[in-house]
Amino acid sequence: MNVFLLIILAVLATAGRVIGLVILSIVTGWFLAYASIKSKFFENAYIILIEIFESVPVITFFPVVLVIFITRIGGTLGVELAADFLVFTAVVWNIWMGEYQAFKTVPNEMAEVAENSNFSLFQKLRYLYIPFSVPRIAANLFPSVSDGFFYITVSEVFEVGIHTYQSFGAGSVLNTFVADANNIAIEGTLIILAIVIIIIILILREFSRYAVSRYTLDNDTPILKRGRLNMKQTARAFSVLSKNPLSRLATYYKYREADKHEDKYEKTLKREKYLKYVYASIGIIILLAILYSSASLIISVKSGEWQILFSKTPLLLIGLGYDYVRVGSILLVSMIIAIFLGYHLAVNKRAEYAGIPIIQTLSAYPAPIYFPFLFIFTEPFIFSIFGGFTNELYVLGLGFVSTFYYVLYSFWMGVKAMPSEYWEIMKNLNMGFFKKMRKVILPSTFPYLISGVSSTINSAWGGLMIGEYWPHIYGTHTLYVHTGLMKTIDISTSSGNIALAAWGSLIFGIIVAIYSILFTRRMMDMAQKKYVAEEGIYSA
Amino acid sequence: MVEELQINNKLNSEIVLNAENINFSYDNGYKVFKNINIGAARGKFVAIIGPSGIGKSTLLRILGGFLKPDSGEVKLLGSKLNMPTPEVALIHQSIVTFPWMTAEDNVKLAMKAKRMTGDQMEEKARESLARVGLDGFEDLYPKEMSGGMRQRVAIARAFAADPYVFLMDEPFAHLDELTAEGLRQDIYNILFSGETPLKSVIMVSHNLTEVLELSDEIYILNGIPASVVGKVDVAMKRPRNPRSDEFNANLDMLYNYLTPPRKGEEGKKK
Ligand SMILES: Nc1ncnc2c1ncn2[C@@H]1O[C@H](COP(=O)(O)OP(=O)(O)OP(=O)(O)O)[C@@H](O)[C@H]1O
Ligand SMILES: [Mg+2]
């Protein structure tokens, strides 16, 4: 086959996966969001799950997922589904959360019009909820598509033990070209991928503009709450669970009693009530399924193996400590750059006009694809300066390029969303740059910074996962760090020690989830209450 | 046959929509109503007045089945109403249009759940828009309209539902006086034309002149929690002239009822 045709097909396959999975997330998210506004129980289960999974970088469960897909399904289909699953988990949480928040913030009055007109479930979704969620979805598409591209290229070629699993796409053909040292084909792939990503970004920008102009509310439609919802919902789950089952039964019984005489209105009301129970049961089934699969996984590990795992745990934790320091430094550098660059982009129309599309394209262009080439060209020079620290520097660099866009982008949106009065006040008071930052800009963009920071942290883990142990980054070269949990997980995956990889991922997942729920969500809540001026998420 | 008879019976009964012994508190514990009784008879135009924040909008929502009272019942033609129905159309105090649809599509929303063909819906939607003076504006989006035009779209949507009862919450507040006057007369004429299923109207308004001009009965809400502190039957002949002495005397009387809600009573908001 003609090489360029092959490249084009491969790039399209990769892009198709990302777009297909984004669409799948959007469509499933609508129904899940609707179920959660109808049933408190479902809502609680759903939100807890999203929060946990959103805060655990997907790539850490990939080895385990891959093995499950390959042993249970097997063949090309198993590998393809594993890759799709990875990308799905990369793109889905943002979108689901955004849709849920949109559905939760549909103005009461509009919902009343729908009720007044006796809409069926599908009519409510079609005429009210889905259109209302469009601007939110548009705002979440950039990060989701970027994440999708980031992971799809990684997941297209994956080594477990002696096996290499491949699915057709830009990542896997590139891998072949590198092995054959086919430079023209390598460059061709990089360029064609860039072109396709630029086209996608331009389309997304157009869509985003259209979504804002067509689907946002008019000013005088009442809006009670906007922006990220208060995450107290998580706590509510426990209040639902803890409510005395007898008293719940009693209210149910009371309801039945009151119903003796039937009216046409009451029949529909009953159907609604039953639907509620259906949603609740779906929530329960999902929770049970997760409990069941975790339990069966735990049981399948032999006790001798557990002992080995436990004995290795302190080492894993030390590795995690190192990794936190790495994430912290990446975050710090990203934030400093974000604050200066983001500010200038936001106040300078010309810079913004050119800068934002470039940043969006760069963030969607998967770092794992171009990084090896960057490495080849710069390594000798960097090594001559930094010597033994070179590898560490590259790993940090990879973490940085795969992630700094998020905080930059959200900070820029935050500055854009500041009310124009603030600018006038700053002018009036003749404030200098640092004073402006400290007194006005940082406080008023705080919620944006926080949400940018949490996406940055999540993606930084992805970058570390890839960088801390990257065999054959080119030729016989292997990029690796001295100590790191991600490295341990990587090495145990590629040497086939799935138990250790899974155990490492689990520890990591638990700690990240706890940290995220205790810290990031708190910050979000605080940001919401204290600093929120007005949501400018649509300003993009 | 039996069913038809029953419906006929209901239609002929005096009271179209009524609420009996309504008590209601919001989820935050704020008690809005204590023992409200209110009803609209066939062919009557009923107004609800009271100070701002007393619960007028809340009461309309209860009457429309949007909110469930803690105790008491709402009845439509004698049968219990506990969820919204197209037969009782609510026009909101704030303007509610769907920004992603044209004026015509907004009006069609009221008919989506009915068994109507596309052509029937289109005809009805155009007719309703024409009624509120928006013929020729069918294809505009709400963002391209003024506030008053959008409120008329919302009113047209309510017309298109062919309701028995209109619940109107400050419907004319966003309109200029000329348009408002035209629509008032229109609604009043429709109510008594017998050409549509519309049987009664319940309106909330701050505009006492408007209230006195249109209403047969005026309920006055006051107190915290609110109850009906007065009911005025307006006996003036129609058409009523807001400049007549009789009208002004009635107006003075109404003003006296509208003292601000008394503070410091039980149920006061935290
Ligand atoms: N969703 C809600 N939750 C709690 N309290 C509410 C809610 N909606 C309204 N209230 C309170 O109930 C009271 C009655 O509100 P309502 O909107 O019915 O007043 P209103 O008589 O229509 O006022 P206005 O004339 O200003 O429109 C107010 O004190 C208000 O603060
Ligand atoms: Mg009101």
XYZ file of C-alpha atoms in Angstrom, chain A residues 28-29 44 47 67 136 179-180 184 196 201-202 247 380 433 438 476 521:
18
model
C -24.425 8.325 27.450
C -23.868 11.355 29.664
C -25.111 10.207 44.716
C -21.229 11.667 41.418
C -5.073 -7.842 30.638
C -21.144 23.153 28.547
C 11.741 0.766 13.832
C 12.443 0.900 10.056
C 10.135 10.520 5.371
C -5.875 16.707 11.187
C -9.487 22.343 16.638
C -10.783 24.822 14.089
C -39.137 5.406 58.012
C 23.434 15.441 23.540
C 1.180 44.457 37.538
C -2.472 40.090 44.129
C 18.368 1.295 22.129
C -12.971 19.563 46.040
